[in-house]
JSON list of C-alpha atoms in Angstrom, two decimals:
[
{"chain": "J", "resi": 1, "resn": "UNK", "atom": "CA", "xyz": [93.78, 143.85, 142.51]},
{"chain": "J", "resi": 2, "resn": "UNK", "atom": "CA", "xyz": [95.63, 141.70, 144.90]},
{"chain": "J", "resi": 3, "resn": "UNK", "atom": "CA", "xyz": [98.05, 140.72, 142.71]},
{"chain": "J", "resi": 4, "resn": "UNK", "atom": "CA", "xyz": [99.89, 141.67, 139.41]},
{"chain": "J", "resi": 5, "resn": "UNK", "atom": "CA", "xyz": [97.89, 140.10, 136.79]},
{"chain": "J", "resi": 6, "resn": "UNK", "atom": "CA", "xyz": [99.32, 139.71, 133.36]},
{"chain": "J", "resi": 7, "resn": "UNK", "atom": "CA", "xyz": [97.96, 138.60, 130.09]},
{"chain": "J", "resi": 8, "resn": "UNK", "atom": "CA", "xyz": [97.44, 136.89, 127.95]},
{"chain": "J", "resi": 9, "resn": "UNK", "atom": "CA", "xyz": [99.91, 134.11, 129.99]},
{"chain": "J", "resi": 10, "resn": "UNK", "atom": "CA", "xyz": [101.23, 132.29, 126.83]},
{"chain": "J", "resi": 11, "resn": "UNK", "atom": "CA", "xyz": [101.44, 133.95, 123.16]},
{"chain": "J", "resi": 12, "resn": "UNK", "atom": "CA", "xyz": [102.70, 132.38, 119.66]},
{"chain": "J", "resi": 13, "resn": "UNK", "atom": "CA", "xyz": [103.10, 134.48, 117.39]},
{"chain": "J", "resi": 14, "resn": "UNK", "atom": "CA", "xyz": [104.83, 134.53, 113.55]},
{"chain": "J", "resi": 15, "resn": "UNK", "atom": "CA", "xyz": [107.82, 136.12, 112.88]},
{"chain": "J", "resi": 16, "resn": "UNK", "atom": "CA", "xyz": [107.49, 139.71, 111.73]},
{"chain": "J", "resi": 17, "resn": "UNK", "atom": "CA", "xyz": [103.88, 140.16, 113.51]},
{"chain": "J", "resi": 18, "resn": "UNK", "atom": "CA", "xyz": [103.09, 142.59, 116.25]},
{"chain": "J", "resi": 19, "resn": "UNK", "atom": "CA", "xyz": [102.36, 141.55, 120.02]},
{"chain": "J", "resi": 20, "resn": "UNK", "atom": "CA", "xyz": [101.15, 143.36, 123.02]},
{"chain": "J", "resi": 21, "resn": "UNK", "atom": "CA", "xyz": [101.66, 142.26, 126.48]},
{"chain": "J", "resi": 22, "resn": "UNK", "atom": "CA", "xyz": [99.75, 143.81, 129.42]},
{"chain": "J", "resi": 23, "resn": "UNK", "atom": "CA", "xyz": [100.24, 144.23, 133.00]},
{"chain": "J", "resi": 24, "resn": "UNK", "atom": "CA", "xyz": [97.60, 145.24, 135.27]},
{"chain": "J", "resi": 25, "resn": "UNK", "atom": "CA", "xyz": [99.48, 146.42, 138.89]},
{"chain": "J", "resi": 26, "resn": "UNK", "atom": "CA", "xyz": [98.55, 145.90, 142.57]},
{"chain": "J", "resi": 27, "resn": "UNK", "atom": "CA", "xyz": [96.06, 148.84, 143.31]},
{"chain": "J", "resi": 28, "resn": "UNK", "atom": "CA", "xyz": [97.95, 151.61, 144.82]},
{"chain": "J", "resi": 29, "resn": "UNK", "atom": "CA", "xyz": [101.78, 150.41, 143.32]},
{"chain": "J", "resi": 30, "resn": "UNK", "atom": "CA", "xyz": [102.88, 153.92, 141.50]},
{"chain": "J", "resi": 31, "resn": "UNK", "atom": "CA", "xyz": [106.54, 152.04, 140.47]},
{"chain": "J", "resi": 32, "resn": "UNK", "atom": "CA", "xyz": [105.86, 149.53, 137.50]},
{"chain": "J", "resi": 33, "resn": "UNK", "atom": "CA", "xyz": [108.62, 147.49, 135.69]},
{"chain": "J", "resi": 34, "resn": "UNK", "atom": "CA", "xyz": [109.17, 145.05, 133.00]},
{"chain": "J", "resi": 35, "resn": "UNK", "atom": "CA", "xyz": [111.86, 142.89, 132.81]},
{"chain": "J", "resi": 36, "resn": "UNK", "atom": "CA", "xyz": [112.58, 139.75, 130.24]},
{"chain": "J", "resi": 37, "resn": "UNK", "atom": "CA", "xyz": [113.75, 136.16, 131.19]},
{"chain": "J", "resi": 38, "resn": "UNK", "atom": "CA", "xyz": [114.82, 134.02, 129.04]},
{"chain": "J", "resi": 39, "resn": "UNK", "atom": "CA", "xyz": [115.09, 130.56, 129.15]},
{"chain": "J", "resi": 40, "resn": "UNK", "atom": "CA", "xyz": [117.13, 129.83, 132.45]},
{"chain": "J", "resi": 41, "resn": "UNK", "atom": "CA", "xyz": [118.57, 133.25, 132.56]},
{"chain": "J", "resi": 42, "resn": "UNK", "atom": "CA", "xyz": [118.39, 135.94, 134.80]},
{"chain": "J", "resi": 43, "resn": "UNK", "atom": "CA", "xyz": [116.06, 139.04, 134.77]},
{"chain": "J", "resi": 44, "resn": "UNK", "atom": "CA", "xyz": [116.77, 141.66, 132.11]},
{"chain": "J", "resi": 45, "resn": "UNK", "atom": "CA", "xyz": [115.66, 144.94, 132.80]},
{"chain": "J", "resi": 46, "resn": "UNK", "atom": "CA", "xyz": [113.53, 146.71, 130.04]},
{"chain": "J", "resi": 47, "resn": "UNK", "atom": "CA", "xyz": [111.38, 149.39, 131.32]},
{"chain": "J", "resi": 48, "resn": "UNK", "atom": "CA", "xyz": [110.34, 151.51, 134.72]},
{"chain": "J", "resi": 49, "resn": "UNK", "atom": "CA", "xyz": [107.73, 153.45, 134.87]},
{"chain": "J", "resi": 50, "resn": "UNK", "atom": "CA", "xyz": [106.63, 156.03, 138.01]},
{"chain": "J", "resi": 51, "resn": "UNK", "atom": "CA", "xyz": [102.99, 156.88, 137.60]},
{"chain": "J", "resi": 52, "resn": "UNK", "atom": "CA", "xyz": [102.33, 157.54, 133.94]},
{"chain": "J", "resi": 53, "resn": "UNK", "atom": "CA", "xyz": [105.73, 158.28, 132.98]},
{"chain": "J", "resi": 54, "resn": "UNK", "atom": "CA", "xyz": [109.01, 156.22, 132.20]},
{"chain": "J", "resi": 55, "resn": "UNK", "atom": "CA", "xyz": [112.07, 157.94, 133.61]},
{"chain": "J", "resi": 56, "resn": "UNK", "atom": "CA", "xyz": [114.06, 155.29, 132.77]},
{"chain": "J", "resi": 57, "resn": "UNK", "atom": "CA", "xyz": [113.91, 153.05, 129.46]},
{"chain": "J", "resi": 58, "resn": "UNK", "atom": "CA", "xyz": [117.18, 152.19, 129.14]},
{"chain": "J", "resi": 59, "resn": "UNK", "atom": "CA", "xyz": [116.80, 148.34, 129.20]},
{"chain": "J", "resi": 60, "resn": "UNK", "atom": "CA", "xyz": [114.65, 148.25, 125.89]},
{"chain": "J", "resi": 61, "resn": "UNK", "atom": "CA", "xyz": [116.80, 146.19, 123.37]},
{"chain": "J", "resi": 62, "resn": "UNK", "atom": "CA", "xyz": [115.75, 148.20, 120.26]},
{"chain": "J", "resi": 63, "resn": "UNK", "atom": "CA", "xyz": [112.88, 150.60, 119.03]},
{"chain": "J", "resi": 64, "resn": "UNK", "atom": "CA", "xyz": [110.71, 147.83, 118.05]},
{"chain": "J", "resi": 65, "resn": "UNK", "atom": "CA", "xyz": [110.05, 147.72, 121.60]},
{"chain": "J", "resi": 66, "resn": "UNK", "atom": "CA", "xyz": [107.89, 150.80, 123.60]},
{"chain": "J", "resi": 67, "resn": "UNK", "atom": "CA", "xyz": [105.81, 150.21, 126.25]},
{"chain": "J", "resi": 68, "resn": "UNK", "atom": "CA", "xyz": [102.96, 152.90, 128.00]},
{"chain": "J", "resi": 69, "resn": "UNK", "atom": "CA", "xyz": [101.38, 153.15, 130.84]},
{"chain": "J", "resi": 70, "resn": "UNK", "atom": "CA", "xyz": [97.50, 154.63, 131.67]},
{"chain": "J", "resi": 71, "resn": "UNK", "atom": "CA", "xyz": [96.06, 155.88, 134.52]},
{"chain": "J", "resi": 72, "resn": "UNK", "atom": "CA", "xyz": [98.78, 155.50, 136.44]},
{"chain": "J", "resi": 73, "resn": "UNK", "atom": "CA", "xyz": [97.72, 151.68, 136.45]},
{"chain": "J", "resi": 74, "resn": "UNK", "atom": "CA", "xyz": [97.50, 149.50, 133.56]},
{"chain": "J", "resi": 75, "resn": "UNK", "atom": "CA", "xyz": [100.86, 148.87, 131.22]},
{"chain": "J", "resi": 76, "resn": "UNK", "atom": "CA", "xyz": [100.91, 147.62, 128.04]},
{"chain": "J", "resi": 77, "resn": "UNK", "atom": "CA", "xyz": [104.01, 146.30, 126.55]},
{"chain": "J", "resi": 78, "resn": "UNK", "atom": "CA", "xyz": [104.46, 146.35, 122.62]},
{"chain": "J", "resi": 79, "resn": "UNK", "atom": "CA", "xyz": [107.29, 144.23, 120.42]},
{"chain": "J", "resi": 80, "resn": "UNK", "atom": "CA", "xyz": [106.65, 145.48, 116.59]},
{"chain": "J", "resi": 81, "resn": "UNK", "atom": "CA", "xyz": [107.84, 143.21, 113.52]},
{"chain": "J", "resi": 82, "resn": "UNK", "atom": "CA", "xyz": [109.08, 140.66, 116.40]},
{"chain": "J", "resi": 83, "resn": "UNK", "atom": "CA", "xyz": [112.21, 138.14, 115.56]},
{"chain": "J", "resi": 84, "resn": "UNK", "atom": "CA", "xyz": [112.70, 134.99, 117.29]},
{"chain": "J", "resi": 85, "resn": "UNK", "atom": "CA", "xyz": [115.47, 136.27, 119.60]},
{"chain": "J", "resi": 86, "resn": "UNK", "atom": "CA", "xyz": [112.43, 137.65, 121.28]},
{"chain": "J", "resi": 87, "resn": "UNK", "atom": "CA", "xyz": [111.46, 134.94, 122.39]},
{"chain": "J", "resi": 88, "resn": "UNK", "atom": "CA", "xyz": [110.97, 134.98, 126.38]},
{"chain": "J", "resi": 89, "resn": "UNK", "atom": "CA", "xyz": [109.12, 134.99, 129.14]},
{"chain": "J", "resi": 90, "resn": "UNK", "atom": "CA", "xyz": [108.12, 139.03, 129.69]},
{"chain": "J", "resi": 91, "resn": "UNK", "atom": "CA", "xyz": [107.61, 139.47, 133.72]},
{"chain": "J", "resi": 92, "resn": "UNK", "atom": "CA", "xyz": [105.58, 143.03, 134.87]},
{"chain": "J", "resi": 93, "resn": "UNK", "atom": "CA", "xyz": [106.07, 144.41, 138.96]},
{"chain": "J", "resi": 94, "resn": "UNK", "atom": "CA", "xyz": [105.13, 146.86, 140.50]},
{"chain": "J", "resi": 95, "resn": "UNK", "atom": "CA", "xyz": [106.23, 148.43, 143.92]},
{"chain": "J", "resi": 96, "resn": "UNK", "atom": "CA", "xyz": [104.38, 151.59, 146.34]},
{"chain": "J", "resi": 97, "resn": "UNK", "atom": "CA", "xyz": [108.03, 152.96, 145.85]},
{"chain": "J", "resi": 98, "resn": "UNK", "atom": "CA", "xyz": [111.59, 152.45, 144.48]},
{"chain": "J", "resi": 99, "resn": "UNK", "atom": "CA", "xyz": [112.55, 150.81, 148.10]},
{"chain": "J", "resi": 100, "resn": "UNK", "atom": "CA", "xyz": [111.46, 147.30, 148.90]},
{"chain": "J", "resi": 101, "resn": "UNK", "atom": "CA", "xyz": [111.12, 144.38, 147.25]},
{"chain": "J", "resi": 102, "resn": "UNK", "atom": "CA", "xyz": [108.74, 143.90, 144.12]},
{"chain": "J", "resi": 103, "resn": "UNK", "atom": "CA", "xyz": [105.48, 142.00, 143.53]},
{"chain": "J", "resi": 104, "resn": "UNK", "atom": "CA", "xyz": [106.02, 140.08, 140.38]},
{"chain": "J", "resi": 105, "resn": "UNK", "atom": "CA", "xyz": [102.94, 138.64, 137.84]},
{"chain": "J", "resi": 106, "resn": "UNK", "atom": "CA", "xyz": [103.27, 135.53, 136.26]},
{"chain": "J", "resi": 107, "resn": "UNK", "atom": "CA", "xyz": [104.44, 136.36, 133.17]},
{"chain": "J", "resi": 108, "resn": "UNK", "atom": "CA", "xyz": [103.85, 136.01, 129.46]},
{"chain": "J", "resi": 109, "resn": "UNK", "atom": "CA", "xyz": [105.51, 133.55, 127.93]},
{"chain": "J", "resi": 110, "resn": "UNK", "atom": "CA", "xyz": [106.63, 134.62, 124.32]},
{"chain": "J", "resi": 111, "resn": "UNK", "atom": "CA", "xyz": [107.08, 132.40, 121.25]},
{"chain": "J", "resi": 112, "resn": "UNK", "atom": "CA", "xyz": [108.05, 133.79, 118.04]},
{"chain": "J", "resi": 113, "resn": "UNK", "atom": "CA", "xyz": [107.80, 131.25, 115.59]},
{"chain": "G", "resi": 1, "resn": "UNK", "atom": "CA", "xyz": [127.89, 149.30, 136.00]},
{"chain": "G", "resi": 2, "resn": "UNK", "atom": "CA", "xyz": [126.68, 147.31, 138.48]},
{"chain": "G", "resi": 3, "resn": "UNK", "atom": "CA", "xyz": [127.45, 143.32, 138.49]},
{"chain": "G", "resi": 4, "resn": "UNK", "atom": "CA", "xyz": [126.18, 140.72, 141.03]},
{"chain": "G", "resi": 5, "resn": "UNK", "atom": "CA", "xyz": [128.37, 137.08, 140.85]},
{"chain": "G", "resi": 6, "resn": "UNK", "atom": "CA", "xyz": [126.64, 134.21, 142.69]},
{"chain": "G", "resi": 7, "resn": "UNK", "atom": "CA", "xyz": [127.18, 130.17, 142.05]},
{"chain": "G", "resi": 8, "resn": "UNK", "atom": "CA", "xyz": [125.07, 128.91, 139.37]},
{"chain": "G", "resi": 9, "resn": "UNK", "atom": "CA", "xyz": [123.84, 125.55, 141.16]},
{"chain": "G", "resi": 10, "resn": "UNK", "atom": "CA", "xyz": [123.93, 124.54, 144.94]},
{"chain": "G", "resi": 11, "resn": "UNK", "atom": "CA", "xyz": [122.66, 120.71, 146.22]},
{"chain": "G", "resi": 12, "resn": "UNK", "atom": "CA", "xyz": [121.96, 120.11, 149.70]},
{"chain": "G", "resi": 13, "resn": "UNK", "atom": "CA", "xyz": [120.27, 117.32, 151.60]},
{"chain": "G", "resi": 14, "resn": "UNK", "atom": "CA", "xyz": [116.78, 117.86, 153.12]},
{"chain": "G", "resi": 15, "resn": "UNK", "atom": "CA", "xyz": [117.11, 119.26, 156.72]},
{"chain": "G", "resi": 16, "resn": "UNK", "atom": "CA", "xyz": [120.48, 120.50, 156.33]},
{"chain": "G", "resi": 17, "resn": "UNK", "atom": "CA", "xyz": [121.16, 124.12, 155.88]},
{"chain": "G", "resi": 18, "resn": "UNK", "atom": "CA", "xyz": [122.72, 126.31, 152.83]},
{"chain": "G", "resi": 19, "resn": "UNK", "atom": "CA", "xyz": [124.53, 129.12, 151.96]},
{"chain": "G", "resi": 20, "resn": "UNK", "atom": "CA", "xyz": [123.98, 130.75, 148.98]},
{"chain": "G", "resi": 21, "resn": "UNK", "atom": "CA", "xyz": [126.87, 133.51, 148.73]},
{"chain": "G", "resi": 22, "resn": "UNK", "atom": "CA", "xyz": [126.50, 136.80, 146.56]},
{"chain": "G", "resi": 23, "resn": "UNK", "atom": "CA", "xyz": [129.31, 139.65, 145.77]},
{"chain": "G", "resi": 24, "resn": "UNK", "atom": "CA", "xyz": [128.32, 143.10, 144.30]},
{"chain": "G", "resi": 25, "resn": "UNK", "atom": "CA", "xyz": [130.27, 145.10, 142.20]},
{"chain": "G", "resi": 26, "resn": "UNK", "atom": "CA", "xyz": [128.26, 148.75, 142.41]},
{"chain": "G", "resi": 27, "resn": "UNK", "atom": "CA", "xyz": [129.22, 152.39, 141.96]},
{"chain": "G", "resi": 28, "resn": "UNK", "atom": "CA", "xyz": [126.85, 152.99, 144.78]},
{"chain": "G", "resi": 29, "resn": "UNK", "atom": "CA", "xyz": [124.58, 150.84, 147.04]},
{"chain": "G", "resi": 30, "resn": "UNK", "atom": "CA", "xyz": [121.06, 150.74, 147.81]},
{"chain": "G", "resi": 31, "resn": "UNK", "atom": "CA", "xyz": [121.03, 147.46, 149.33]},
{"chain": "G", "resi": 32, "resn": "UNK", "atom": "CA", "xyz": [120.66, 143.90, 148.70]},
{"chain": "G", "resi": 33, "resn": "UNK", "atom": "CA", "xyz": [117.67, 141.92, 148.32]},
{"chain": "G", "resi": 34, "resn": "UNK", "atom": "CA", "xyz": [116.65, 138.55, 147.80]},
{"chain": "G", "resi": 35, "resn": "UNK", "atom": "CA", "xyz": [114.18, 136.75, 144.94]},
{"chain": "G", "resi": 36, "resn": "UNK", "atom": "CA", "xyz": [112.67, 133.19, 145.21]},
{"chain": "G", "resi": 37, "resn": "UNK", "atom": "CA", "xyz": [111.34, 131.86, 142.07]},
{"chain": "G", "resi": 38, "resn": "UNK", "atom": "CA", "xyz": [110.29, 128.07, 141.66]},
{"chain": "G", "resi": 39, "resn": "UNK", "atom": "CA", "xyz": [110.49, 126.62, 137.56]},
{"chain": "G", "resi": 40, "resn": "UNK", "atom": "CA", "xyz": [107.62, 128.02, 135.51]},
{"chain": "G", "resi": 41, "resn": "UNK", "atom": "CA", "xyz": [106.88, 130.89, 138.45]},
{"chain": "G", "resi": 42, "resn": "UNK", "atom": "CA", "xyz": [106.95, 134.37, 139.60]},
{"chain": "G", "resi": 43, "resn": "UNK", "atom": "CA", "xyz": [109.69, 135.51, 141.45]},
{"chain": "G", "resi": 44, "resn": "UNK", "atom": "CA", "xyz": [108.73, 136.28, 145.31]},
{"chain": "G", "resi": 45, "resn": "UNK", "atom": "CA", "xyz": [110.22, 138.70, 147.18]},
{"chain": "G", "resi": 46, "resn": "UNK", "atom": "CA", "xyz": [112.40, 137.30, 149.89]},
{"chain": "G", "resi": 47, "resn": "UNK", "atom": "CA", "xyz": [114.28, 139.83, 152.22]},
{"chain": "G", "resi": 48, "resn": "UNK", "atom": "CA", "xyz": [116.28, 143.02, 151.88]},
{"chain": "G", "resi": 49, "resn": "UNK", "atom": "CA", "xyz": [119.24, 144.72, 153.80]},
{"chain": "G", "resi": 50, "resn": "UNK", "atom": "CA", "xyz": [120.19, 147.93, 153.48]},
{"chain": "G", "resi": 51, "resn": "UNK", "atom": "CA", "xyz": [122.37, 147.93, 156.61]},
{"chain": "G", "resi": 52, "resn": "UNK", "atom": "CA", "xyz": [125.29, 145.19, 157.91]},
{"chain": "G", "resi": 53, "resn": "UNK", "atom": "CA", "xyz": [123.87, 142.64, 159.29]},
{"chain": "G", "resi": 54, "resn": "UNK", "atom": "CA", "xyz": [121.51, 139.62, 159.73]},
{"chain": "G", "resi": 55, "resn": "UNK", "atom": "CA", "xyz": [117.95, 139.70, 158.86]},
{"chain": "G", "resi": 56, "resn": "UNK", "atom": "CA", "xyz": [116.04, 136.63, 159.94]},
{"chain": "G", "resi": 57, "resn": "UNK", "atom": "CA", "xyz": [112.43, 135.58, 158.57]},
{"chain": "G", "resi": 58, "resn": "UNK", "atom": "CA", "xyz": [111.26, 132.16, 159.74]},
{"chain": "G", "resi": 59, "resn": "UNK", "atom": "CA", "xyz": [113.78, 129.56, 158.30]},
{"chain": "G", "resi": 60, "resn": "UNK", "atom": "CA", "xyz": [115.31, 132.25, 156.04]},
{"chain": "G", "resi": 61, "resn": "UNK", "atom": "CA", "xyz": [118.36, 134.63, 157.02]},
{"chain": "G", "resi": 62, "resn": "UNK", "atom": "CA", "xyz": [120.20, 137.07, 154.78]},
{"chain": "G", "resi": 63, "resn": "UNK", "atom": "CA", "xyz": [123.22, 138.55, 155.62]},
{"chain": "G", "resi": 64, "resn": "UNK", "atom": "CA", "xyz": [125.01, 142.19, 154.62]},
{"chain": "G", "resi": 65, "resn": "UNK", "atom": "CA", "xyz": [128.93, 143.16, 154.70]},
{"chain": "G", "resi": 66, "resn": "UNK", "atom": "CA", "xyz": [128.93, 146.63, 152.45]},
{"chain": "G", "resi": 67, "resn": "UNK", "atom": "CA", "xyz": [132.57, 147.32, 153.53]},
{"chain": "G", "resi": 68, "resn": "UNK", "atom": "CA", "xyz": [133.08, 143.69, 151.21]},
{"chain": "G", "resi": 69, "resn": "UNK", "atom": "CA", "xyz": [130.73, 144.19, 149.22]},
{"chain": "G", "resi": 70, "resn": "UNK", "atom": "CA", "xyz": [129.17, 140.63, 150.06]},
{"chain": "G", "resi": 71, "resn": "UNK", "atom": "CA", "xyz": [126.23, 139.30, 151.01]},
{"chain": "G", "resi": 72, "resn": "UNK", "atom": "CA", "xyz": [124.43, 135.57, 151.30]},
{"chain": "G", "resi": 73, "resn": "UNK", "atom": "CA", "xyz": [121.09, 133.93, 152.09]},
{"chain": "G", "resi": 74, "resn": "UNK", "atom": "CA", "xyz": [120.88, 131.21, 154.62]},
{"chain": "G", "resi": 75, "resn": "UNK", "atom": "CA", "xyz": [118.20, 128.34, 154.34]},
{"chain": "G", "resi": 76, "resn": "UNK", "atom": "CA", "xyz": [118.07, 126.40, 157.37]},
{"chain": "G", "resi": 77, "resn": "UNK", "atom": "CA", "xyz": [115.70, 123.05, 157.99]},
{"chain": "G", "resi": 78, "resn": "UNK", "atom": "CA", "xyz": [115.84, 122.61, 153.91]},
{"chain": "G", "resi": 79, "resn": "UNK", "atom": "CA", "xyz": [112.68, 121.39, 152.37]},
{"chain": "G", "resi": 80, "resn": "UNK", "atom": "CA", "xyz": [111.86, 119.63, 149.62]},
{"chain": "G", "resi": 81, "resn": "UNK", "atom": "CA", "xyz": [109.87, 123.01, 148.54]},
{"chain": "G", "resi": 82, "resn": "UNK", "atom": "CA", "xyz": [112.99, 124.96, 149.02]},
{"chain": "G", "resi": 83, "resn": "UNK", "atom": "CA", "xyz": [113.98, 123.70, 145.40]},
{"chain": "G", "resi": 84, "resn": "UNK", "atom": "CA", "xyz": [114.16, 126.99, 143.64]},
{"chain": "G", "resi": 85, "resn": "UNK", "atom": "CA", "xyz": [116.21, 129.29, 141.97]},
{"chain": "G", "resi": 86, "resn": "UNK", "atom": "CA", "xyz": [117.57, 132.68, 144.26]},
{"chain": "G", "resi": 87, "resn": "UNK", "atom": "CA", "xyz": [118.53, 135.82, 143.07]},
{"chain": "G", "resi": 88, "resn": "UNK", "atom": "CA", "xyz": [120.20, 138.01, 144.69]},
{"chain": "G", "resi": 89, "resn": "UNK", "atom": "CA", "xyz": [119.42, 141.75, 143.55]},
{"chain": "G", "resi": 90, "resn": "UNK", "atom": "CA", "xyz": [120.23, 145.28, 143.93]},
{"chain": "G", "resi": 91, "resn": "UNK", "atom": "CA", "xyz": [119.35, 149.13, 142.87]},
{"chain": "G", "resi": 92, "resn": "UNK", "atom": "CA", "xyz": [121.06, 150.68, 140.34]},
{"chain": "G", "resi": 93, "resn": "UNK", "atom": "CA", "xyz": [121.85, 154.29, 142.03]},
{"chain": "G", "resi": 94, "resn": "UNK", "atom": "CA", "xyz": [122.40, 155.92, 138.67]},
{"chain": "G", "resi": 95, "resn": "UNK", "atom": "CA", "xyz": [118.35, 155.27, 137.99]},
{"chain": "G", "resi": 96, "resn": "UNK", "atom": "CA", "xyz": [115.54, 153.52, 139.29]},
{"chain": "G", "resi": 97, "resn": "UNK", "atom": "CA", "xyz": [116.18, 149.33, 138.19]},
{"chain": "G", "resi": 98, "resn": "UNK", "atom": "CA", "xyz": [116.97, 146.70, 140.02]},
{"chain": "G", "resi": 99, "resn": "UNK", "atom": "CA", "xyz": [119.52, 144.41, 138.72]},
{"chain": "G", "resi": 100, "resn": "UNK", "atom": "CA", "xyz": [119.66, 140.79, 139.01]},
{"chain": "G", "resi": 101, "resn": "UNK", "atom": "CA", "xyz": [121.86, 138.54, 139.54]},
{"chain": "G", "resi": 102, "resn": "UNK", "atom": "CA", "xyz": [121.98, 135.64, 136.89]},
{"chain": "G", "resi": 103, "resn": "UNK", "atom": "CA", "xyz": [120.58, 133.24, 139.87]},
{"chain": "G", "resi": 104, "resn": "UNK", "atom": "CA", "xyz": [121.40, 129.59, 141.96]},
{"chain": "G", "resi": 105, "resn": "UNK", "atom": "CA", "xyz": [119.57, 127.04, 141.44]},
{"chain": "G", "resi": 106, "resn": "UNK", "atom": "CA", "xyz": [119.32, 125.14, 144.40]},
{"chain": "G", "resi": 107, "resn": "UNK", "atom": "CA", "xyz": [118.60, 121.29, 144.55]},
{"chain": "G", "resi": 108, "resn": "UNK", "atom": "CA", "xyz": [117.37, 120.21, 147.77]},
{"chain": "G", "resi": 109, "resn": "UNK", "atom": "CA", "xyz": [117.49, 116.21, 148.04]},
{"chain": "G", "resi": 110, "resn": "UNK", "atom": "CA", "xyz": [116.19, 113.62, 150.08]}
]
């Protein structure tokens, strides 16, 4: 697609209950990322991911969290049993390579009520 | 670890130009880039220098010293539109992130 597209753009959900978040990259991007913002923050790093596989998932904050990736396109984040500390706006980008600047989606903004 | 310090908040007047200064803290160095993102949006890629130097992109500079581990962006002609937060940004050489810096928020005024 042109862009990164992410959905769904806003999710409430109850303490305890399951979510998935999904990024769909630019056409062509082989580098995809997640990262978390919270609330006037900066950009927390969860997740990279290099075609199909994730070479580096040392920014995910605890196992409830795993994320895949399909196709070498389409991402889907997951947050089992969630807590309200997760709570945040989860950003997706994707790059052609590790060098050069990222093209970020809009987000999904996360409310765990 | 890596570690990026930049000022929380900057104001400037419309028209004027602005600084906004980050230092890096890295056990390696891929080079610095630079994130726009307006309140409630996506943050868009800005500029990146791997080398010392200045990069300039329209209205928008960024500048490099790896030997002090510094770098800044430079607004010039401020607009009302320029009213953002910046990040500065760079790769962690250990793996494949990019870390952030925890932003400026610049207020541009009339």
């Amino acid at each position: 697609g042109a862009g990164v597209s992410q959905s769904p753009s806003n999710k409430v959900t109850e303490k305890g209950k399951d979510v998935e978040l999904r990024c769909d990259p630019i056409s062509g991007h082989t580098a995809l990322y997640w990262y978390r913002q919270s609330l006037g923050q900066g950009l927390e790093f969860l997740i990279y991911f290099q075609g199909n596989s994730a070479p580096d998932k040392s920014g995910l904050p605890s196992d409830r969290f795993s994320a895949e990736r399909t196709g070498g396109s389409v991402s889907t984040l997951t947050i089992q049993r969630t807590q309200q500390e997760d709570s945040a706006v989860y950003l997706c980008a994707s790059s052609l390579g590790q060098d050069g600047g990222y093209t970020f989606g809009s987000g999904t903004r996360l409310t765990v009520v | 670890g890596q570690s990026l310090e930049q000022p929380s908040e900057v104001t400037a007047v419309e028209g004027a130009i602005v600084q906004i200064n980050c230092t890096y803290q890295t056990s390696g160095f891929y080079g610095l880039s630079w994130y726009q993102q307006h309140d409630g949006g996506a943050p868009t890629f800005l500029s990146y220098n791997g080398l010392d130097g200045l990069e300039e992109t329209g209205r928008f500079s960024s500048f490099l010293s790896r030997s002090d581990s510094y770098g800044y962006l430079l607004l010039q002609e401020l607009q009302m539109k320029d009213s953002a937060s910046y990040f500065c940004a760079v790769r962690d050489p250990g793996g494949f992130k990019t870390i952030f810096g925890a932003g400026t928020r610049l207020f541009v005024k009339a």
